[in-house]
């Protein structure tokens, strides 16, 4: 029989409700940003059609998003604990809701630039806050890993659903029709729902504040890590990977529309195969990595990706315009090429996991900052490169450039395995240095 007083019982009940509200907030928050972040390819395509901009001009949206993420990430690690994770998430969602409303009311390409810059700035707040809150909401490593996997899984669900959400608002008969911007009313509403949930919740953040470092310490840690060969080989790997992933993901709707001659709405919706492949690939890799070494798996995946590009992409050159095309008779390449996501999926999370496991835990925050920064830079580079090739050489040839970073990752992983093996041995035997 419990000896808790009515007051204690009430406090415990309130704590459970607050924890539930926080968990729902984190899940919904990640799904909203999955839709917003990965809508850039769709918005580029619609901006080309609705606003008459060039492909290269459209790629600026990727830079607005990624440079904002990279720039804010340096400051976030130092100052966010002082602001508070819950308040930071409320601020982020309020700002992005305002930007969504602005896009719905004043649809211009300049407004889209403001929107994606806001998405980038606020995502830096959201990602660090979400990841840090997981540790405050879970009691042990198993629960931490479980919640992390749920959130990442929901992120991919958001990516997948985003293609269909935007596709539902596109007028296939008149693709330039601005009716597609009405989707932002729904996204603004979802963000404001998160703000309300967070306002009702409570989160004890005292543990996070007690261990936070000053701005100089966090920035200095990042610079010291960059001096290690293991880290710069790792950075090369993730930079090249994100260059491929974002380059393909951003321009796949345009590839479907202009090269495979699919209707605008269908072009966006078929790109969801790529997102679905990434989600399924990561779930399968979680099982496979228990039995196969990460290096063997990732090397096999990269070789498979190279073969897929070489064997499948040439089929796009033989597609002819068919006004009545539908899902049942879409070109074969439209279904097969996005399946490259199955092979790509394990690379980024596996390499990040290996990198963090090779470092002392007190260096993980600084390393995470570098991951966010160079991932953002890789995404922008990929979008610009593919945009340039799309414009000057045509869509059929644009994706062939991904063979170069694929080969680069294959080489980088060879050196990365050697460096991390030595670092893990030193860490286990107490010989790790504190640069």
CSV table of C-alpha atoms in Angstrom, one decimal:
chain,number,residue,atom,x,y,z
A,1,UNK,CA,0.0,0.0,0.0
A,2,UNK,CA,1.4,3.4,-1.0
A,3,UNK,CA,2.2,5.9,1.7
A,4,UNK,CA,2.0,8.9,-0.6
A,5,UNK,CA,-0.1,11.8,0.6
A,6,UNK,CA,-2.9,13.3,-1.6
A,7,UNK,CA,-0.5,16.2,-2.4
A,8,UNK,CA,2.3,13.8,-3.4
A,9,UNK,CA,-0.2,11.9,-5.6
A,10,UNK,CA,-1.3,15.1,-7.3
A,11,UNK,CA,2.3,16.2,-7.9
A,12,UNK,CA,3.1,12.8,-9.4
A,13,UNK,CA,0.0,13.0,-11.6
A,14,UNK,CA,1.0,16.5,-12.8
A,15,UNK,CA,4.6,15.2,-13.6
A,16,UNK,CA,3.2,12.4,-15.7
A,17,UNK,CA,0.9,14.8,-17.6
A,18,UNK,CA,3.8,17.2,-18.2
A,19,UNK,CA,6.0,14.4,-19.4
A,20,UNK,CA,3.3,13.2,-21.8
A,21,UNK,CA,2.8,16.7,-23.1
A,22,UNK,CA,6.5,17.1,-23.7
A,23,UNK,CA,6.8,13.8,-25.5
A,24,UNK,CA,3.9,14.6,-27.8
A,25,UNK,CA,5.4,18.1,-28.4
A,26,UNK,CA,8.8,16.6,-29.4
A,27,UNK,CA,7.2,14.1,-31.8
A,28,UNK,CA,4.9,16.7,-33.4
A,29,UNK,CA,7.7,19.2,-33.5
A,30,UNK,CA,10.0,16.8,-35.4
A,31,UNK,CA,7.3,15.8,-37.9
A,32,UNK,CA,6.5,19.5,-38.6
A,33,UNK,CA,10.1,20.3,-39.3
A,34,UNK,CA,10.5,17.1,-41.4
A,35,UNK,CA,7.8,18.5,-43.7
A,36,UNK,CA,9.2,22.0,-43.8
A,37,UNK,CA,12.9,21.1,-44.2
A,38,UNK,CA,12.3,18.6,-47.0
A,39,UNK,CA,9.7,20.7,-48.9
A,40,UNK,CA,12.6,22.7,-50.5
A,41,UNK,CA,12.6,20.6,-53.6
A,42,UNK,CA,8.9,20.9,-54.0
A,43,UNK,CA,8.9,24.7,-53.4
A,44,UNK,CA,11.8,25.1,-55.9
A,45,UNK,CA,9.7,23.3,-58.6
A,46,UNK,CA,6.6,25.3,-57.8
A,47,UNK,CA,8.6,28.6,-57.7
A,48,UNK,CA,9.9,27.9,-61.1
A,49,UNK,CA,6.4,27.3,-62.3
A,50,UNK,CA,4.6,30.0,-60.3
A,51,UNK,CA,7.2,32.8,-60.1
A,52,UNK,CA,9.1,32.2,-63.3
A,53,UNK,CA,12.5,31.9,-61.7
A,54,UNK,CA,15.5,29.9,-63.1
A,55,UNK,CA,16.7,26.6,-61.6
A,56,UNK,CA,19.9,28.2,-60.3
A,57,UNK,CA,17.9,31.0,-58.6
A,58,UNK,CA,15.7,28.3,-57.0
A,59,UNK,CA,18.7,26.6,-55.5
A,60,UNK,CA,19.1,29.7,-53.3
A,61,UNK,CA,16.3,28.3,-51.1
A,62,UNK,CA,18.6,25.5,-50.1
A,63,UNK,CA,21.3,28.0,-49.1
A,64,UNK,CA,18.8,30.1,-47.1
A,65,UNK,CA,17.9,27.0,-45.1
A,66,UNK,CA,21.3,25.4,-44.7
A,67,UNK,CA,23.5,28.5,-44.1
A,68,UNK,CA,21.0,29.6,-41.4
A,69,UNK,CA,21.3,26.2,-39.7
A,70,UNK,CA,25.1,26.2,-39.9
A,71,UNK,CA,25.4,29.8,-38.6
A,72,UNK,CA,23.1,29.5,-35.7
A,73,UNK,CA,24.4,26.1,-34.6
A,74,UNK,CA,27.7,27.5,-33.2
A,75,UNK,CA,25.8,29.8,-30.9
A,76,UNK,CA,23.1,27.3,-29.9
A,77,UNK,CA,25.4,24.9,-28.0
A,78,UNK,CA,26.6,27.7,-25.7
A,79,UNK,CA,23.5,29.8,-25.0
A,80,UNK,CA,20.5,27.5,-25.4
A,81,UNK,CA,20.7,26.0,-21.9
A,82,UNK,CA,20.4,29.6,-20.5
A,83,UNK,CA,17.3,30.3,-22.6
A,84,UNK,CA,15.8,26.9,-21.8
A,85,UNK,CA,14.9,24.1,-24.1
A,86,UNK,CA,11.2,24.4,-23.7
A,87,UNK,CA,11.2,28.2,-24.3
A,88,UNK,CA,13.6,27.8,-27.2
A,89,UNK,CA,11.1,25.3,-28.9
A,90,UNK,CA,8.2,27.7,-28.3
A,91,UNK,CA,10.2,30.6,-29.8
A,92,UNK,CA,11.2,28.5,-32.8
A,93,UNK,CA,7.7,27.3,-33.6
A,94,UNK,CA,6.2,30.8,-33.1
A,95,UNK,CA,8.7,32.3,-35.6
A,96,UNK,CA,8.2,29.5,-38.2
A,97,UNK,CA,4.4,29.8,-37.9
A,98,UNK,CA,4.6,33.5,-38.6
A,99,UNK,CA,6.8,32.8,-41.6
A,100,UNK,CA,4.3,30.2,-42.9
A,101,UNK,CA,1.4,32.7,-42.5
A,102,UNK,CA,3.5,35.3,-44.4
A,103,UNK,CA,4.1,32.8,-47.3
A,104,UNK,CA,0.3,32.1,-47.5
A,105,UNK,CA,-0.7,35.7,-47.5
A,106,UNK,CA,2.1,37.1,-49.7
A,107,UNK,CA,3.3,34.3,-52.1
A,108,UNK,CA,6.5,35.6,-53.7
A,109,UNK,CA,9.9,34.1,-54.2
A,110,UNK,CA,11.4,36.6,-51.8
A,111,UNK,CA,8.9,35.4,-49.2
A,112,UNK,CA,10.0,31.9,-49.8
A,113,UNK,CA,13.6,32.9,-49.1
A,114,UNK,CA,12.5,34.5,-45.8
A,115,UNK,CA,10.5,31.3,-45.0
A,116,UNK,CA,13.5,29.0,-45.5
A,117,UNK,CA,15.9,31.2,-43.7
A,118,UNK,CA,13.5,31.2,-40.7
A,119,UNK,CA,13.1,27.4,-41.0
A,120,UNK,CA,16.9,27.1,-40.9
A,121,UNK,CA,17.4,29.4,-37.9
A,122,UNK,CA,14.6,27.8,-35.9
A,123,UNK,CA,15.6,24.2,-36.7
A,124,UNK,CA,19.0,24.8,-35.1
A,125,UNK,CA,17.0,25.7,-31.9
A,126,UNK,CA,14.6,22.8,-32.3
A,127,UNK,CA,17.2,20.1,-33.0
A,128,UNK,CA,19.4,20.9,-30.1
A,129,UNK,CA,16.4,21.4,-27.8
A,130,UNK,CA,14.8,18.1,-28.8
A,131,UNK,CA,18.0,16.1,-28.5
A,132,UNK,CA,18.8,17.6,-25.1
A,133,UNK,CA,15.3,17.1,-23.8
A,134,UNK,CA,15.5,13.4,-24.5
A,135,UNK,CA,18.1,13.1,-21.8
A,136,UNK,CA,15.9,15.0,-19.3
A,137,UNK,CA,12.9,12.8,-20.1
A,138,UNK,CA,14.5,9.4,-19.9
A,139,UNK,CA,15.9,7.5,-17.0
A,140,UNK,CA,18.5,5.2,-18.7
A,141,UNK,CA,20.4,4.5,-21.9
A,142,UNK,CA,17.8,2.0,-23.2
A,143,UNK,CA,14.9,4.4,-22.8
A,144,UNK,CA,17.0,7.2,-24.3
A,145,UNK,CA,17.8,5.1,-27.4
A,146,UNK,CA,14.2,4.0,-27.7
A,147,UNK,CA,12.9,7.6,-27.7
A,148,UNK,CA,15.6,8.7,-30.1
A,149,UNK,CA,14.6,6.0,-32.6
A,150,UNK,CA,10.9,6.9,-32.3
A,151,UNK,CA,11.7,10.5,-33.0
A,152,UNK,CA,13.9,9.7,-36.0
A,153,UNK,CA,11.3,7.3,-37.3
A,154,UNK,CA,8.6,10.0,-37.0
A,155,UNK,CA,10.9,12.5,-38.8
A,156,UNK,CA,11.0,10.1,-41.8
A,157,UNK,CA,7.2,9.7,-41.6
A,158,UNK,CA,7.0,13.5,-41.8
A,159,UNK,CA,9.3,13.6,-44.8
A,160,UNK,CA,7.2,10.9,-46.5
A,161,UNK,CA,3.9,12.6,-45.7
A,162,UNK,CA,5.2,16.0,-46.7
A,163,UNK,CA,5.4,15.0,-50.4
A,164,UNK,CA,1.8,13.9,-50.4
A,165,UNK,CA,0.7,16.9,-48.4
A,166,UNK,CA,2.2,19.4,-50.8
A,167,UNK,CA,1.1,17.3,-53.8
A,168,UNK,CA,-2.5,17.5,-52.6
A,169,UNK,CA,-2.4,21.3,-52.8
A,170,UNK,CA,-0.9,21.4,-56.3
A,171,UNK,CA,-3.3,22.0,-59.3
A,172,UNK,CA,-2.1,19.4,-61.9
A,173,UNK,CA,-4.2,21.1,-64.6
A,174,UNK,CA,-2.6,24.5,-63.9
A,175,UNK,CA,0.7,23.8,-62.0
A,176,UNK,CA,1.5,27.5,-61.8
A,177,UNK,CA,-1.7,28.2,-59.8
A,178,UNK,CA,-0.8,29.7,-56.4
A,179,UNK,CA,-3.3,27.5,-54.6
A,180,UNK,CA,-0.3,25.3,-53.4
A,181,UNK,CA,0.7,28.0,-50.9
A,182,UNK,CA,-2.5,27.3,-48.9
A,183,UNK,CA,-0.6,24.3,-47.4
A,184,UNK,CA,1.2,26.8,-45.2
A,185,UNK,CA,-2.0,27.5,-43.2
A,186,UNK,CA,-2.0,23.9,-42.1
A,187,UNK,CA,1.7,24.0,-41.2
A,188,UNK,CA,1.3,27.2,-39.3
A,189,UNK,CA,-1.6,25.6,-37.3
A,190,UNK,CA,0.6,22.5,-36.5
A,191,UNK,CA,3.4,24.7,-35.2
A,192,UNK,CA,1.1,26.8,-33.0
A,193,UNK,CA,-0.4,23.5,-31.7
A,194,UNK,CA,3.2,22.6,-30.5
A,195,UNK,CA,3.5,26.0,-28.9
A,196,UNK,CA,0.3,25.4,-26.9
A,197,UNK,CA,1.3,21.9,-25.8
A,198,UNK,CA,4.7,23.3,-24.7
A,199,UNK,CA,3.1,26.1,-22.8
A,200,UNK,CA,1.0,23.6,-20.8
A,201,UNK,CA,3.9,21.3,-20.1
A,202,UNK,CA,6.7,21.7,-17.5
A,203,UNK,CA,10.3,20.4,-17.9
A,204,UNK,CA,13.0,20.4,-15.2
A,205,UNK,CA,16.1,21.7,-17.0
A,206,UNK,CA,18.3,22.2,-13.9
A,207,UNK,CA,20.6,19.3,-14.8
A,208,UNK,CA,21.3,20.8,-18.3
A,209,UNK,CA,22.1,24.2,-16.9
A,210,UNK,CA,24.5,22.9,-14.3
A,211,UNK,CA,26.7,21.2,-16.9
A,212,UNK,CA,26.5,23.8,-19.7
A,213,UNK,CA,29.7,25.4,-20.9
A,214,UNK,CA,30.6,29.0,-21.9
A,215,UNK,CA,30.6,30.1,-25.5
A,216,UNK,CA,34.3,30.1,-25.7
A,217,UNK,CA,34.5,26.6,-24.3
A,218,UNK,CA,32.1,25.1,-26.8
A,219,UNK,CA,33.6,26.9,-29.8
A,220,UNK,CA,37.1,26.0,-28.6
A,221,UNK,CA,36.1,22.3,-28.4
A,222,UNK,CA,35.0,22.4,-32.0
A,223,UNK,CA,38.3,23.9,-33.2
A,224,UNK,CA,40.3,21.4,-31.2
A,225,UNK,CA,38.4,18.5,-32.7
A,226,UNK,CA,39.1,19.8,-36.2
A,227,UNK,CA,42.8,19.2,-35.6
A,228,UNK,CA,42.3,15.5,-35.3
A,229,UNK,CA,42.8,13.4,-38.5
A,230,UNK,CA,39.9,11.2,-37.5
A,231,UNK,CA,37.6,14.1,-37.3
A,232,UNK,CA,38.4,15.7,-40.6
A,233,UNK,CA,38.2,12.3,-42.4
A,234,UNK,CA,34.8,12.0,-40.8
A,235,UNK,CA,33.7,15.5,-41.9
A,236,UNK,CA,34.7,14.7,-45.5
A,237,UNK,CA,32.5,11.6,-45.3
A,238,UNK,CA,29.4,13.3,-44.0
A,239,UNK,CA,29.9,16.4,-46.2
A,240,UNK,CA,30.0,14.2,-49.3
A,241,UNK,CA,27.1,12.1,-48.1
A,242,UNK,CA,24.8,15.0,-47.4
A,243,UNK,CA,25.8,16.5,-50.8
A,244,UNK,CA,24.4,13.4,-52.4
A,245,UNK,CA,21.3,13.0,-50.3
A,246,UNK,CA,20.2,16.6,-50.5
A,247,UNK,CA,21.2,17.0,-54.2
A,248,UNK,CA,19.0,14.0,-55.1
A,249,UNK,CA,16.2,14.8,-52.7
A,250,UNK,CA,15.9,18.4,-53.6
A,251,UNK,CA,16.0,18.0,-57.4
A,252,UNK,CA,14.1,14.6,-57.7
A,253,UNK,CA,10.7,16.4,-58.1
A,254,UNK,CA,12.2,18.5,-60.9
A,255,UNK,CA,13.8,15.4,-62.5
A,256,UNK,CA,10.5,13.6,-62.4
A,257,UNK,CA,8.7,16.6,-64.0
A,258,UNK,CA,11.2,17.7,-66.7
A,259,UNK,CA,13.1,14.6,-67.5
A,260,UNK,CA,10.5,11.8,-66.9
A,261,UNK,CA,7.7,14.1,-68.2
A,262,UNK,CA,5.4,13.4,-65.2
A,263,UNK,CA,2.6,15.8,-64.1
A,264,UNK,CA,3.6,18.3,-61.5
A,265,UNK,CA,1.6,16.8,-58.6
A,266,UNK,CA,2.7,13.3,-59.5
A,267,UNK,CA,6.3,14.4,-59.7
A,268,UNK,CA,6.2,15.5,-56.1
A,269,UNK,CA,4.3,12.5,-54.9
A,270,UNK,CA,6.7,10.0,-56.6
A,271,UNK,CA,9.6,11.6,-54.9
A,272,UNK,CA,8.1,10.1,-51.7
A,273,UNK,CA,9.5,6.7,-52.8
A,274,UNK,CA,12.9,8.2,-52.1
A,275,UNK,CA,11.9,9.3,-48.6
A,276,UNK,CA,10.2,5.9,-47.9
A,277,UNK,CA,13.4,4.1,-49.1
A,278,UNK,CA,15.5,6.1,-46.6
A,279,UNK,CA,13.1,5.3,-43.8
A,280,UNK,CA,13.0,1.6,-44.6
A,281,UNK,CA,16.7,1.4,-45.1
A,282,UNK,CA,17.5,2.8,-41.7
A,283,UNK,CA,15.1,0.5,-40.0
A,284,UNK,CA,16.7,-2.5,-41.8
A,285,UNK,CA,20.2,-1.3,-41.1
A,286,UNK,CA,19.4,-1.2,-37.3
A,287,UNK,CA,18.9,-5.0,-37.5
A,288,UNK,CA,21.7,-5.8,-39.9
A,289,UNK,CA,24.4,-3.8,-38.0
A,290,UNK,CA,23.9,-6.2,-35.0
A,291,UNK,CA,25.4,-8.9,-37.2
A,292,UNK,CA,27.6,-7.2,-39.8
A,293,UNK,CA,30.4,-4.7,-39.3
A,294,UNK,CA,29.6,-1.1,-40.2
A,295,UNK,CA,32.5,-0.9,-42.7
A,296,UNK,CA,31.4,-4.0,-44.6
A,297,UNK,CA,27.8,-2.8,-44.7
A,298,UNK,CA,28.6,0.8,-45.8
A,299,UNK,CA,31.1,-0.3,-48.4
A,300,UNK,CA,28.6,-2.7,-49.9
A,301,UNK,CA,25.9,0.0,-49.9
A,302,UNK,CA,28.2,2.5,-51.7
A,303,UNK,CA,29.2,0.0,-54.4
A,304,UNK,CA,25.5,-0.8,-54.9
A,305,UNK,CA,24.7,2.9,-55.2
A,306,UNK,CA,27.4,3.3,-57.9
A,307,UNK,CA,26.0,0.3,-59.9
A,308,UNK,CA,22.4,1.6,-59.6
A,309,UNK,CA,23.3,5.0,-61.1
A,310,UNK,CA,25.3,3.4,-63.9
A,311,UNK,CA,22.7,0.8,-64.8
A,312,UNK,CA,19.4,2.5,-64.2
A,313,UNK,CA,19.9,6.3,-64.8
A,314,UNK,CA,20.5,5.8,-68.6
A,315,UNK,CA,16.9,4.6,-68.9
A,316,UNK,CA,15.7,8.2,-68.3
A,317,UNK,CA,17.0,9.2,-71.8
A,318,UNK,CA,14.4,7.0,-73.5
A,319,UNK,CA,11.3,8.3,-71.7
A,320,UNK,CA,8.7,10.1,-74.0
A,321,UNK,CA,6.0,12.5,-73.1
A,322,UNK,CA,2.6,10.9,-72.3
A,323,UNK,CA,-0.2,13.3,-71.2
A,324,UNK,CA,-2.3,10.5,-69.7
A,325,UNK,CA,0.5,8.9,-67.6
A,326,UNK,CA,-0.5,7.5,-64.2
A,327,UNK,CA,0.9,5.5,-61.4
A,328,UNK,CA,0.2,2.2,-63.1
A,329,UNK,CA,2.2,3.0,-66.3
A,330,UNK,CA,4.8,5.5,-65.1
A,331,UNK,CA,8.3,5.0,-66.4
A,332,UNK,CA,10.3,2.1,-64.8
A,333,UNK,CA,13.1,4.5,-63.8
A,334,UNK,CA,10.7,6.6,-61.8
A,335,UNK,CA,10.2,3.7,-59.4
A,336,UNK,CA,13.7,2.2,-59.4
A,337,UNK,CA,16.0,5.1,-59.2
A,338,UNK,CA,14.5,6.5,-55.9
A,339,UNK,CA,15.3,3.1,-54.4
A,340,UNK,CA,18.8,4.3,-54.1
A,341,UNK,CA,17.6,5.6,-50.7
A,342,UNK,CA,17.6,2.0,-49.4
A,343,UNK,CA,21.4,1.8,-50.0
A,344,UNK,CA,22.1,5.4,-48.9
A,345,UNK,CA,20.1,5.2,-45.6
A,346,UNK,CA,22.6,3.5,-43.3
A,347,UNK,CA,25.6,5.6,-44.2
A,348,UNK,CA,24.9,8.9,-42.3
A,349,UNK,CA,23.6,7.5,-38.9
A,350,UNK,CA,26.2,4.7,-38.9
A,351,UNK,CA,29.2,7.0,-39.5
A,352,UNK,CA,27.9,9.5,-36.9
A,353,UNK,CA,27.5,6.7,-34.3
A,354,UNK,CA,31.0,5.4,-35.0
A,355,UNK,CA,32.4,8.9,-34.6
A,356,UNK,CA,30.7,9.6,-31.3
A,357,UNK,CA,31.6,6.2,-29.9
A,358,UNK,CA,35.3,6.9,-30.6
A,359,UNK,CA,35.2,10.2,-28.5
A,360,UNK,CA,34.8,10.8,-24.7
A,361,UNK,CA,31.3,11.7,-23.8
A,362,UNK,CA,32.3,15.3,-22.8
A,363,UNK,CA,33.3,15.9,-26.5
A,364,UNK,CA,29.9,14.8,-27.9
A,365,UNK,CA,28.3,18.3,-27.8
A,366,UNK,CA,31.1,19.9,-29.7
A,367,UNK,CA,31.1,17.0,-32.2
A,368,UNK,CA,27.4,17.3,-32.7
A,369,UNK,CA,27.9,21.0,-33.5
A,370,UNK,CA,30.3,20.1,-36.3
A,371,UNK,CA,28.0,17.5,-37.6
A,372,UNK,CA,25.2,20.0,-38.0
A,373,UNK,CA,27.4,22.7,-39.6
A,374,UNK,CA,29.1,20.5,-42.2
A,375,UNK,CA,25.8,18.6,-42.9
A,376,UNK,CA,24.2,21.9,-43.7
A,377,UNK,CA,27.1,23.0,-45.9
A,378,UNK,CA,27.1,19.7,-47.8
A,379,UNK,CA,23.4,20.0,-48.4
A,380,UNK,CA,23.7,23.5,-49.9
A,381,UNK,CA,26.7,22.4,-52.1
A,382,UNK,CA,24.7,19.4,-53.4
A,383,UNK,CA,21.8,21.6,-54.4
A,384,UNK,CA,23.9,24.2,-56.2
A,385,UNK,CA,26.0,21.6,-58.1
A,386,UNK,CA,22.9,19.7,-59.3
A,387,UNK,CA,21.2,23.0,-60.2
A,388,UNK,CA,24.1,24.1,-62.3
A,389,UNK,CA,24.3,20.7,-64.1
A,390,UNK,CA,20.5,20.6,-64.6
A,391,UNK,CA,20.7,24.0,-66.3
A,392,UNK,CA,23.7,23.5,-68.5
A,393,UNK,CA,23.8,19.7,-69.2
A,394,UNK,CA,20.2,18.6,-68.7
A,395,UNK,CA,18.6,16.5,-66.0
A,396,UNK,CA,19.6,13.1,-67.5
A,397,UNK,CA,23.2,14.0,-66.9
A,398,UNK,CA,22.9,16.0,-63.7
A,399,UNK,CA,22.6,13.0,-61.3
A,400,UNK,CA,25.7,11.3,-62.8
A,401,UNK,CA,27.9,13.7,-60.9
A,402,UNK,CA,26.9,11.9,-57.7
A,403,UNK,CA,29.3,9.1,-58.7
A,404,UNK,CA,32.2,11.3,-57.7
A,405,UNK,CA,31.2,11.9,-54.1
A,406,UNK,CA,30.2,8.2,-53.8
A,407,UNK,CA,33.7,7.2,-54.8
A,408,UNK,CA,35.1,9.8,-52.4
A,409,UNK,CA,33.1,8.4,-49.4
A,410,UNK,CA,34.3,4.9,-50.2
A,411,UNK,CA,37.9,6.1,-50.0
A,412,UNK,CA,37.3,8.3,-46.9
A,413,UNK,CA,35.7,5.4,-45.0
A,414,UNK,CA,38.9,3.3,-45.5
A,415,UNK,CA,40.9,5.9,-43.6
A,416,UNK,CA,38.0,6.6,-41.1
A,417,UNK,CA,37.9,2.9,-40.1
A,418,UNK,CA,41.7,3.0,-39.4
A,419,UNK,CA,41.5,6.2,-37.3
A,420,UNK,CA,38.4,5.2,-35.3
A,421,UNK,CA,39.8,1.8,-34.5
A,422,UNK,CA,42.9,3.4,-33.0
A,423,UNK,CA,40.8,6.0,-31.1
A,424,UNK,CA,38.4,3.4,-29.7
A,425,UNK,CA,41.3,1.3,-28.4
A,426,UNK,CA,42.9,4.4,-26.7
A,427,UNK,CA,39.6,5.3,-25.2
A,428,UNK,CA,39.0,1.8,-23.8
A,429,UNK,CA,42.5,1.6,-22.4
A,430,UNK,CA,42.5,5.1,-20.8
A,431,UNK,CA,44.9,6.6,-23.3
A,432,UNK,CA,42.6,9.1,-24.9
A,433,UNK,CA,44.1,12.6,-25.1
A,434,UNK,CA,42.3,15.8,-24.4
A,435,UNK,CA,43.3,18.0,-27.2
